[in-house]
XYZ file of N, CA and C in Angstrom:
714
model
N 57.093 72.948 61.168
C 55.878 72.142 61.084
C 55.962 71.150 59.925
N 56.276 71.541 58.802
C 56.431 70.490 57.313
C 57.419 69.610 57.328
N 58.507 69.930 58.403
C 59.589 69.710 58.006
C 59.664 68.280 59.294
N 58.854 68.339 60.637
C 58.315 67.281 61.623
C 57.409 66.680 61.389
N 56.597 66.738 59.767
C 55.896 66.012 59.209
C 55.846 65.144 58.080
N 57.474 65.590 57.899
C 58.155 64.799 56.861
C 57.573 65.399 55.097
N 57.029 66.036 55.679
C 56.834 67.448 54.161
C 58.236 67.635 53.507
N 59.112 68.486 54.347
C 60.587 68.336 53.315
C 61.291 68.670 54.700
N 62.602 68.383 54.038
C 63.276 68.592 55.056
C 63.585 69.774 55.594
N 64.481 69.815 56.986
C 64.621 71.605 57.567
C 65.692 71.984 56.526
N 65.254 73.437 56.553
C 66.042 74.040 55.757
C 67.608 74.718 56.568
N 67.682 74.391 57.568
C 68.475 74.673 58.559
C 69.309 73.878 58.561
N 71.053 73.817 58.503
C 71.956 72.730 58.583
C 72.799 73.642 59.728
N 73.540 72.729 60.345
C 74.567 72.978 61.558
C 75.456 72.110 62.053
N 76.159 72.622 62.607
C 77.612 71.554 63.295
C 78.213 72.443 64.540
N 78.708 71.490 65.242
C 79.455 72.017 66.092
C 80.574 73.033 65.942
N 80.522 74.045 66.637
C 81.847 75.085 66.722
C 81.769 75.959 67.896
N 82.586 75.310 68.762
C 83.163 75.400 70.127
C 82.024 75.406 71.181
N 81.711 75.898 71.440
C 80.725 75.971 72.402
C 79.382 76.125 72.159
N 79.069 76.416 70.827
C 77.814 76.578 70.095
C 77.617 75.642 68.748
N 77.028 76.648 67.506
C 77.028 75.899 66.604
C 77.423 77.107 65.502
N 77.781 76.560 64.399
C 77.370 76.918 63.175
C 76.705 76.950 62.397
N 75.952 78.058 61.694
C 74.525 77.657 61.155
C 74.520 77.686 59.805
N 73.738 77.363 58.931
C 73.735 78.137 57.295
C 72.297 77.373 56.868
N 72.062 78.174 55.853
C 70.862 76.925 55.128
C 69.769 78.245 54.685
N 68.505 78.503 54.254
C 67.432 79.292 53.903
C 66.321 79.133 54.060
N 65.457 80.023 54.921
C 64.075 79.729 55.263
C 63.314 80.719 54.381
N 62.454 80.497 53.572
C 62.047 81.107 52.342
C 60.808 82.398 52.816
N 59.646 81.328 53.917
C 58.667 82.418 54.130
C 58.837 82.708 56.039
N 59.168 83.354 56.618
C 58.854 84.098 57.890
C 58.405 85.144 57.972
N 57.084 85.240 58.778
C 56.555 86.177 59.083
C 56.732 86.687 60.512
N 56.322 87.936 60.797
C 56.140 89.052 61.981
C 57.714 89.272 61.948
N 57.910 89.691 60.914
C 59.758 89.839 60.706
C 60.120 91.387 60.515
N 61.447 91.548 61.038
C 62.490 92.888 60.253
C 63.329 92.696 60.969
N 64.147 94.369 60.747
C 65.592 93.989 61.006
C 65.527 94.278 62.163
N 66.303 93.428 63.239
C 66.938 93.567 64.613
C 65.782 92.703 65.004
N 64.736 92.171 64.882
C 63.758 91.527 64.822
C 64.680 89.818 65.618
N 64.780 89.353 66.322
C 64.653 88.240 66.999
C 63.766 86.886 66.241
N 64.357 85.672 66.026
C 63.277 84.367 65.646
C 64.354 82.742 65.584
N 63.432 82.420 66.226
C 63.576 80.453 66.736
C 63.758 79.956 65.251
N 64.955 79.222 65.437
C 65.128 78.643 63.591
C 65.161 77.022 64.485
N 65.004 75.692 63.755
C 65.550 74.512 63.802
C 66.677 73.642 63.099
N 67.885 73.568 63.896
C 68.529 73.234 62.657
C 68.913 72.143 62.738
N 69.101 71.229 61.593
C 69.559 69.603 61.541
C 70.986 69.073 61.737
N 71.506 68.533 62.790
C 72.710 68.455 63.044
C 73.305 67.206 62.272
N 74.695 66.864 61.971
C 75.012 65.771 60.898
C 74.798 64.215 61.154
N 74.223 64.620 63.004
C 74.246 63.057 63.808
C 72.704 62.446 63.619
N 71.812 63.989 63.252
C 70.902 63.418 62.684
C 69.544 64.149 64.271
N 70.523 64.813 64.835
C 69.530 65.352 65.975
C 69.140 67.152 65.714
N 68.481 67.735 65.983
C 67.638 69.366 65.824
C 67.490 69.645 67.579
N 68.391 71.041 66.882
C 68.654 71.902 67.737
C 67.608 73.074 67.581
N 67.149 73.879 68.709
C 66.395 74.790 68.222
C 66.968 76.214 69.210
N 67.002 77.110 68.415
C 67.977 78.318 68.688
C 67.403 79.778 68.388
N 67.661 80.924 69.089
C 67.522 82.240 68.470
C 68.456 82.884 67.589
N 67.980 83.304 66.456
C 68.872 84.041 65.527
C 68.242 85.645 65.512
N 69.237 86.545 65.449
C 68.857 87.915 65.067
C 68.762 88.579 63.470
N 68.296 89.042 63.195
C 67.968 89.341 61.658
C 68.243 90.525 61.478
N 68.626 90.196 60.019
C 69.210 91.768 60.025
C 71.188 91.984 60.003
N 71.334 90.810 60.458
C 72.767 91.070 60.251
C 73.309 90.745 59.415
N 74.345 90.416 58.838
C 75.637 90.026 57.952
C 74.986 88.731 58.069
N 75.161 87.932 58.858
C 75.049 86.143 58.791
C 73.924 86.209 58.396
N 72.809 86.715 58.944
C 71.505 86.480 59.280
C 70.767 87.556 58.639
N 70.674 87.420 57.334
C 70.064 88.765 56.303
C 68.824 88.413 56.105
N 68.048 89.251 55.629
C 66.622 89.068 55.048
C 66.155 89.944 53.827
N 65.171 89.614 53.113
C 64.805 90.144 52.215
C 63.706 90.007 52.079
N 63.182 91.034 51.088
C 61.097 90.672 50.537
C 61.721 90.323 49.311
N 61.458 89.038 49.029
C 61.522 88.937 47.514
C 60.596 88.744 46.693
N 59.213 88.866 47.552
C 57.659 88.791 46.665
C 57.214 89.559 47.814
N 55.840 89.852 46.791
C 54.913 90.474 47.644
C 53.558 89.632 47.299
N 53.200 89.781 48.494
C 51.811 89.310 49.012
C 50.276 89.748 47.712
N 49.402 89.094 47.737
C 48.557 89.977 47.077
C 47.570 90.059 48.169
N 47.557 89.869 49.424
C 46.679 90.991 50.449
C 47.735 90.281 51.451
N 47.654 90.955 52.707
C 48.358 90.737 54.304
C 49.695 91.139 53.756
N 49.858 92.303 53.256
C 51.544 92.523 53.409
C 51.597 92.977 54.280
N 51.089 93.496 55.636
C 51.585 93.857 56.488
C 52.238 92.590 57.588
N 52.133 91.733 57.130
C 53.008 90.591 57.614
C 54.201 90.324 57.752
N 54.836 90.952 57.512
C 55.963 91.564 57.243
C 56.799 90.117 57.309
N 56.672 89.305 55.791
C 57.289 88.236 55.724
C 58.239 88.555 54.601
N 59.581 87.374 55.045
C 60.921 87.939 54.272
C 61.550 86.595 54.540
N 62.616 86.235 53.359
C 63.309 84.894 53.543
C 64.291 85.530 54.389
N 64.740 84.516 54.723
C 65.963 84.558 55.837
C 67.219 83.851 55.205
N 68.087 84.109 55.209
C 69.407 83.503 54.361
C 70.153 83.521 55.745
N 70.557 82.674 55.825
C 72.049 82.229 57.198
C 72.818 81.637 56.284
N 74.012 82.243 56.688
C 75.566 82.299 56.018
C 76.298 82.324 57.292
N 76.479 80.808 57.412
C 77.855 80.519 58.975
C 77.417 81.615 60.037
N 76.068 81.642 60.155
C 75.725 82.189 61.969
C 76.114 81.459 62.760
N 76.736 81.885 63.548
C 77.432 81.576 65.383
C 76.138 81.425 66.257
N 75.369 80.693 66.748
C 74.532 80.566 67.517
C 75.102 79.743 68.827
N 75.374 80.790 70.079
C 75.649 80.284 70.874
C 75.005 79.860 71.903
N 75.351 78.943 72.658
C 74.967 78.447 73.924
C 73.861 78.818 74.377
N 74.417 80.179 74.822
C 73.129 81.073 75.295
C 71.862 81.298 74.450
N 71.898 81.509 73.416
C 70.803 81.276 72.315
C 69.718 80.216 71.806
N 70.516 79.197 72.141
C 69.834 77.637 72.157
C 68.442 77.400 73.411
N 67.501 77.319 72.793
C 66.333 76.930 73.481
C 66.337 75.535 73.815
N 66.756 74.561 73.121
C 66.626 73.419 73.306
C 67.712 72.676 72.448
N 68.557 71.685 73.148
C 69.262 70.842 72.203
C 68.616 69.529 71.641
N 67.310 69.545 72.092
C 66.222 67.976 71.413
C 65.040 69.070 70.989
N 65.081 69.682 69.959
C 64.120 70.309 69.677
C 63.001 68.967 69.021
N 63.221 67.868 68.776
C 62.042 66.877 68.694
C 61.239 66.253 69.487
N 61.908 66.630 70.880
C 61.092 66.507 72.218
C 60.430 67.592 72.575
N 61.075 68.850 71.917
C 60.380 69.895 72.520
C 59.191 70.571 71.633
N 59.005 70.438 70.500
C 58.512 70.988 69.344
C 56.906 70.407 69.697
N 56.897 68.789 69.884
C 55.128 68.480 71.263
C 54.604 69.355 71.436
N 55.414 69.733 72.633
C 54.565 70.798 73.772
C 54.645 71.569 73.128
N 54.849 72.377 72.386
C 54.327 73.765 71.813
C 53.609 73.710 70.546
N 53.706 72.841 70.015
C 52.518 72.733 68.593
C 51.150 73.127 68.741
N 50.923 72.495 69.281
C 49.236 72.802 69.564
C 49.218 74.062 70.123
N 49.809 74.908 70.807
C 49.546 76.298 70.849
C 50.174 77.430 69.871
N 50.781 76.695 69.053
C 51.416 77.582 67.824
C 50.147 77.520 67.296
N 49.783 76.335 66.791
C 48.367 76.487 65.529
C 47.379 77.128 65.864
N 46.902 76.863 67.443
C 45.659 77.549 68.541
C 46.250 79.430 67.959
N 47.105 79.486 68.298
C 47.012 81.054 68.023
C 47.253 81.290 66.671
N 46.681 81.178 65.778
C 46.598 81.165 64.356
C 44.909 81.378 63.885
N 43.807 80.699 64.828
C 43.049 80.691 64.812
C 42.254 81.839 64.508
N 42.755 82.899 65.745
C 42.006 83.753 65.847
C 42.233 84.765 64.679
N 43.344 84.465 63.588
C 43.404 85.129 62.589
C 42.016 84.834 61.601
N 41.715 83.436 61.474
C 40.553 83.101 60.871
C 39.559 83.541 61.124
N 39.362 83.584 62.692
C 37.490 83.611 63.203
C 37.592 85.768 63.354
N 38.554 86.308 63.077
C 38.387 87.460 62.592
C 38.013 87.891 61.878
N 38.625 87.492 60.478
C 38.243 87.417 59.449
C 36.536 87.452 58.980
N 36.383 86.129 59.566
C 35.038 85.550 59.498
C 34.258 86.327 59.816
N 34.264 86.944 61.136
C 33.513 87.816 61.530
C 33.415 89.234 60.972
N 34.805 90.106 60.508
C 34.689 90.710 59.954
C 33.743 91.265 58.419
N 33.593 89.333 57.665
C 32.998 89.039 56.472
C 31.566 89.421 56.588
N 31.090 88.862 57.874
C 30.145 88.684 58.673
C 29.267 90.116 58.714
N 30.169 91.102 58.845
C 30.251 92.280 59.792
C 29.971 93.460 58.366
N 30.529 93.000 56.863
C 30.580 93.602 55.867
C 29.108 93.453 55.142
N 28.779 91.748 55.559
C 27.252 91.554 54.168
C 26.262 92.461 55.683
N 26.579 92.419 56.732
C 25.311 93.551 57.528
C 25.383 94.802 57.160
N 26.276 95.183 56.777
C 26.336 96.668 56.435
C 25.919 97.163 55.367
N 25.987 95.920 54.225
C 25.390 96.543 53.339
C 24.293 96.106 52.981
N 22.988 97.272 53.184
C 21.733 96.616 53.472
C 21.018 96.735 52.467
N 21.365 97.391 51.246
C 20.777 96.919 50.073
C 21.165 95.467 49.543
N 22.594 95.251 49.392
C 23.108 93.703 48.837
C 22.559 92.763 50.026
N 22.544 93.178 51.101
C 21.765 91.878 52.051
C 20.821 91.466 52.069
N 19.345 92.022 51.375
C 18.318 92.267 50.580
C 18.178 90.909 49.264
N 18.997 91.736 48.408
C 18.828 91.240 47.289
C 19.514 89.574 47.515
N 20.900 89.390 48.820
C 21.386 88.061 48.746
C 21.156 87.180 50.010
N 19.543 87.636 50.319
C 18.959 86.795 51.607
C 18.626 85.557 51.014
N 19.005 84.911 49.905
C 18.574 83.300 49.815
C 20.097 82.461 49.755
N 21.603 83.715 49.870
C 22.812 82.765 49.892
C 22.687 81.971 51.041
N 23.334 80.803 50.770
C 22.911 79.608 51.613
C 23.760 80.007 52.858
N 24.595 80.833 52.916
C 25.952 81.603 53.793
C 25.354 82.804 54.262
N 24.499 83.241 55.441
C 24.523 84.557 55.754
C 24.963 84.940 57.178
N 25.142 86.282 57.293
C 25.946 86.756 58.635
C 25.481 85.834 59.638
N 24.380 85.442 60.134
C 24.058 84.961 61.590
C 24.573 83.496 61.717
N 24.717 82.752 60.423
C 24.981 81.338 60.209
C 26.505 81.581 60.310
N 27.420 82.626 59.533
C 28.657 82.819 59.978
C 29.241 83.083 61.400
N 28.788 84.221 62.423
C 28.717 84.586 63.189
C 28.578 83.404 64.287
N 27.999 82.188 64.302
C 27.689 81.350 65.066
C 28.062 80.393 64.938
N 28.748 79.873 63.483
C 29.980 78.957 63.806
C 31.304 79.536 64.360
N 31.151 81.005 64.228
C 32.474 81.621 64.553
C 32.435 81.322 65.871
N 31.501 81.572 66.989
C 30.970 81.335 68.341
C 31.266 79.968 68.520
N 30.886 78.621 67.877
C 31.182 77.769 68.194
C 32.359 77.290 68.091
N 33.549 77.653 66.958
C 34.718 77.616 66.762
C 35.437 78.093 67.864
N 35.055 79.527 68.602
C 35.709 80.187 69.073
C 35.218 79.118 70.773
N 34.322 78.669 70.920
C 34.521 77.500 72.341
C 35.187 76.367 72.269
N 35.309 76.228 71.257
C 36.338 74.612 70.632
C 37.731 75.127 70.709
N 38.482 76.248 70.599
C 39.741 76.835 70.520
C 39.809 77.079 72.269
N 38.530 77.146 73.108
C 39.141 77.660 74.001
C 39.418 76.621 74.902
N 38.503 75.651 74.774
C 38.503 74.091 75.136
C 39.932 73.632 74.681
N 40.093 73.609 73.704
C 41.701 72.770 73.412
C 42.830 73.692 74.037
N 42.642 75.104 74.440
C 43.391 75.932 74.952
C 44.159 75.273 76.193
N 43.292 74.638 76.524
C 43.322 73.996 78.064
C 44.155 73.142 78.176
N 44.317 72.138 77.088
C 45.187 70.997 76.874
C 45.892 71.524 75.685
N 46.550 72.448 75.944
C 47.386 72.989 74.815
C 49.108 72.397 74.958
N 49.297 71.947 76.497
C 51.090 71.433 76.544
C 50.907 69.488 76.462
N 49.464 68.884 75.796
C 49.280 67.736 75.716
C 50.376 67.141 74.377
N 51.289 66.312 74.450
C 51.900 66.189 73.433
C 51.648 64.910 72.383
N 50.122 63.794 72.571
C 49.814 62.984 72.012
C 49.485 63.166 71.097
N 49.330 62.224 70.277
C 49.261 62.598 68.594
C 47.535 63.000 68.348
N 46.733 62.215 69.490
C 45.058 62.267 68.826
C 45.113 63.653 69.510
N 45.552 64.477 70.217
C 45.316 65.729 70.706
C 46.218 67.048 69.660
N 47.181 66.434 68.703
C 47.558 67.206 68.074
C 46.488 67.363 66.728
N 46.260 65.797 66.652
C 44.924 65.733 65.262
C 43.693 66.549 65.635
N 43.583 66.653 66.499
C 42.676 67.208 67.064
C 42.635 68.820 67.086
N 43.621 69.121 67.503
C 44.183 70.832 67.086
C 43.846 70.954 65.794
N 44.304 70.122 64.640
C 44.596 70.123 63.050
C 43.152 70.210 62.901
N 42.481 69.088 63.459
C 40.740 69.646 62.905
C 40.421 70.941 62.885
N 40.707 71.497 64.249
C 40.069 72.632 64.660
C 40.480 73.719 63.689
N 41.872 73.816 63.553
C 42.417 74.591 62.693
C 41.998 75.083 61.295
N 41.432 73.035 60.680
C 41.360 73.043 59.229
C 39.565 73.832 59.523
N 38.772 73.519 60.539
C 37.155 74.145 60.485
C 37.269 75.834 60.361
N 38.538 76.135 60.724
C 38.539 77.728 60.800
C 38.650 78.444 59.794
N 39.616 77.366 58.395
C 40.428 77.861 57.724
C 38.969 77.505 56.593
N 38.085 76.793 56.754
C 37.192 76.718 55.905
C 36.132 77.649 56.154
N 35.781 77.983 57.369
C 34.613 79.073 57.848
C 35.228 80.322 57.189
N 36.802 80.962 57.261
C 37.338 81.998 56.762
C 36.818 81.887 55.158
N 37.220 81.141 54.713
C 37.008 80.523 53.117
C 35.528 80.917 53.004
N 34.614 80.132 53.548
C 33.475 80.077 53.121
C 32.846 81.532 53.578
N 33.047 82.217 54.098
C 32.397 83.521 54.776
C 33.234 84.815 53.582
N 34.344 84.229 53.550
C 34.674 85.470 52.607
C 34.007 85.702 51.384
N 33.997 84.204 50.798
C 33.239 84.012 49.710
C 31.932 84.284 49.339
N 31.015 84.426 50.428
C 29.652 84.697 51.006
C 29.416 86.155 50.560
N 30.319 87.008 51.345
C 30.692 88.414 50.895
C 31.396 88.540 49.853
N 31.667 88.130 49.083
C 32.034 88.582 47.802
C 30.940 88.123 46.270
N 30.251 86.836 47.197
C 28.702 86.885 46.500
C 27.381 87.731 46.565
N 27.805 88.268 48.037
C 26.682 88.904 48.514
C 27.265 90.447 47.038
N 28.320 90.610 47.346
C 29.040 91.993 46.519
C 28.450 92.259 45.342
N 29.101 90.897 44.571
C 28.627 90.777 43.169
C 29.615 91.485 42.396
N 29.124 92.169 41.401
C 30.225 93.064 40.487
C 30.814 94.327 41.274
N 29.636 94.912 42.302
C 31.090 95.987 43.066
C 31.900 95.563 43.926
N 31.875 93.984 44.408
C 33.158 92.839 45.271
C 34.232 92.909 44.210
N 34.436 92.718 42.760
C 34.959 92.303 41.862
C 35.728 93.612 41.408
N 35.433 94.693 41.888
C 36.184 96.192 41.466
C 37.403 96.347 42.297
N 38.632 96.729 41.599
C 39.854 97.058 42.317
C 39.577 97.652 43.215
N 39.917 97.194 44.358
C 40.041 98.026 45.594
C 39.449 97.498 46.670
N 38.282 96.735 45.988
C 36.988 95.765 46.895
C 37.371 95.627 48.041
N 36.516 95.791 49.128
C 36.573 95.398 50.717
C 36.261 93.542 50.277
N 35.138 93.537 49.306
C 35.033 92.122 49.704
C 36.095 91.311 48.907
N 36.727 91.695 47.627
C 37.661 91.407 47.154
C 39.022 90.207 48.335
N 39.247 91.918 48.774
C 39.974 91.759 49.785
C 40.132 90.406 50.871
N 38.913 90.738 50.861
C 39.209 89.431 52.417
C 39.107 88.018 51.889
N 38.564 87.854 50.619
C 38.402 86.855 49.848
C 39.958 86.227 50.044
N 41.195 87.433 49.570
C 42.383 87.386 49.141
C 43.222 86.883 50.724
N 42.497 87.637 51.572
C 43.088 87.481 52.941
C 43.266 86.078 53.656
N 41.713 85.700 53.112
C 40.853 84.344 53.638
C 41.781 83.186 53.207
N 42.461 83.345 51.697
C 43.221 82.282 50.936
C 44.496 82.319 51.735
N 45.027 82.922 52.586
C 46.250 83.282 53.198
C 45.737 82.563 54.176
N 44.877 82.650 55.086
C 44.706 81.930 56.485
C 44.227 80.290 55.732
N 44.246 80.104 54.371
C 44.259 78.634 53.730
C 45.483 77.773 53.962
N 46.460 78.709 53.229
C 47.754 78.361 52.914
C 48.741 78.402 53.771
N 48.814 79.531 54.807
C 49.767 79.540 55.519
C 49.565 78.508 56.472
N 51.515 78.028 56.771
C 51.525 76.754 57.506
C 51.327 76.620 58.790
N 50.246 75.931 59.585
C 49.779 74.501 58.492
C 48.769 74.605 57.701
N 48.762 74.509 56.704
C 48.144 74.663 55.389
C 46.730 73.889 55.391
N 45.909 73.649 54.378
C 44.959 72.586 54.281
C 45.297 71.706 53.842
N 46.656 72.146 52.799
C 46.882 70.461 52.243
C 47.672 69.820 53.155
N 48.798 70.652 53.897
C 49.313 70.003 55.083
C 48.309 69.182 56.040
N 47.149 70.180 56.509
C 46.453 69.341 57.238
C 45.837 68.296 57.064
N 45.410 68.046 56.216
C 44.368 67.234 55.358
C 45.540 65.460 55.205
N 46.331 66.143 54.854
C 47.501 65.179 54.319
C 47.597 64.293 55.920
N 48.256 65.196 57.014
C 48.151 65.033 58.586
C 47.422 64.066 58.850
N 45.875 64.449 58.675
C 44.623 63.751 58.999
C 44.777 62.804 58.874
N 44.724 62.033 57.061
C 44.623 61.158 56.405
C 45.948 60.104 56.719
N 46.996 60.409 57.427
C 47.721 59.354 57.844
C 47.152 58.927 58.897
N 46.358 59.470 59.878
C 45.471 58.981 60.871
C 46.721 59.103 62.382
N 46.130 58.082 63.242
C 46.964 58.242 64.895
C 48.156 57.379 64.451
């Protein structure tokens, strides 16, 4: 995604060798990862064209590691990937114009990202009802469950609407995804935050449920595409 947006370049380099390619280069954050674990890398060929391919993890070429940890969603099980001269053959290759092909699937990469947010949200949602003394005392936050709950509803018909035109590969239909994306990643934001006001000083205690999702919420910020990615996106316009 950063790297078809001219964010930085792929971290993926390759060349021809025999019937496939050769791979090497380092992808720092992948998630839903481990070993024997299967994942689509892109790599930049010297002619200046991206190939897009399956690599297996976990092996000799194709190692991984945790070299940080998360401060909430470690179960994400994200790990850099180091390729050292992987053989990616023929058969492995999804596409030899991965810049023709990377279109049609964008907008449903980000679409399913969504529902990590409007979970969240709802979950936030789901925490200031429960607790019915702090919901009491924080019925004048300008943020409460039913106002969360119902952009989540409206978010969640706007995701299902673009669902529809999800293999559209024009740019105002990809900006258009990016909106949707960036409204989710702010409802997560703003709802966590809600609950961790509603909390107060027992949100702020190690261990906090509302802590927590606060921490969670900043993850569905950052991870790519990001807000500053998006935002950045936007602001170059069609």
């Amino acid at each position: 995604m950063k790297a078809f947006s001219g964010i930085e370049p792929l971290a993926l380099q390759g060349e021809r060798a025999g019937s496939g390619y050769r791979v090497r280069g380092r992808l720092p954050w992948v998630s839903n990862l481990g070993p024997g674990h299967r994942l689509a890398g892109i790599l930049a060929l010297p002619d200046g064209r991206r190939v897009m391919g399956l690599f297996e993890a976990g092996t000799d070429a194709v190692s991984i590691a945790a070299n940080a940890r998360f401060v909430a969603l470690e179960g994400t099980g994200t790990y850099t990937v180091m390729v050292r001269d992987a053989h990616l053959s023929e058969a492995d290759v999804i596409t030899h114009d991965a810049a023709a092909f990377v279109p049609r699937i964008r907008n449903g990469f980000v679409l399913l990202q969504t529902g990590m947010g409007l979970g969240l949200a709802r979950g936030a949602a789901a925490l200031m009802r429960a607790d019915a003394r702090g919901r009491t005392n924080a019925a004048f936050l300008p943020l409460g469950p039913e106002a969360i709950e119902a952009r989540a509803d409206a978010l969640r018909a706007r995701v299902a609407a673009a669902a529809e035109a999800h293999a559209a590969t024009d740019r105002a239909t990809f900006l258009e995804t990016l909106r949707l994306r960036l409204d989710v990643s702010w409802l997560a934001l703003e709802a966590a935050q809600s609950a961790m006001l509603q909390a107060g000083a027992r949100g702020y205690l190690e261990g906090a449920e509302a802590f927590r999702r606060l921490r969670e919420a900043q993850f569905v910020a950052i991870v790519t595409p990001s807000v500053k990615h998006i935002t950045t996106e936007l602001a170059r316009g069609a």
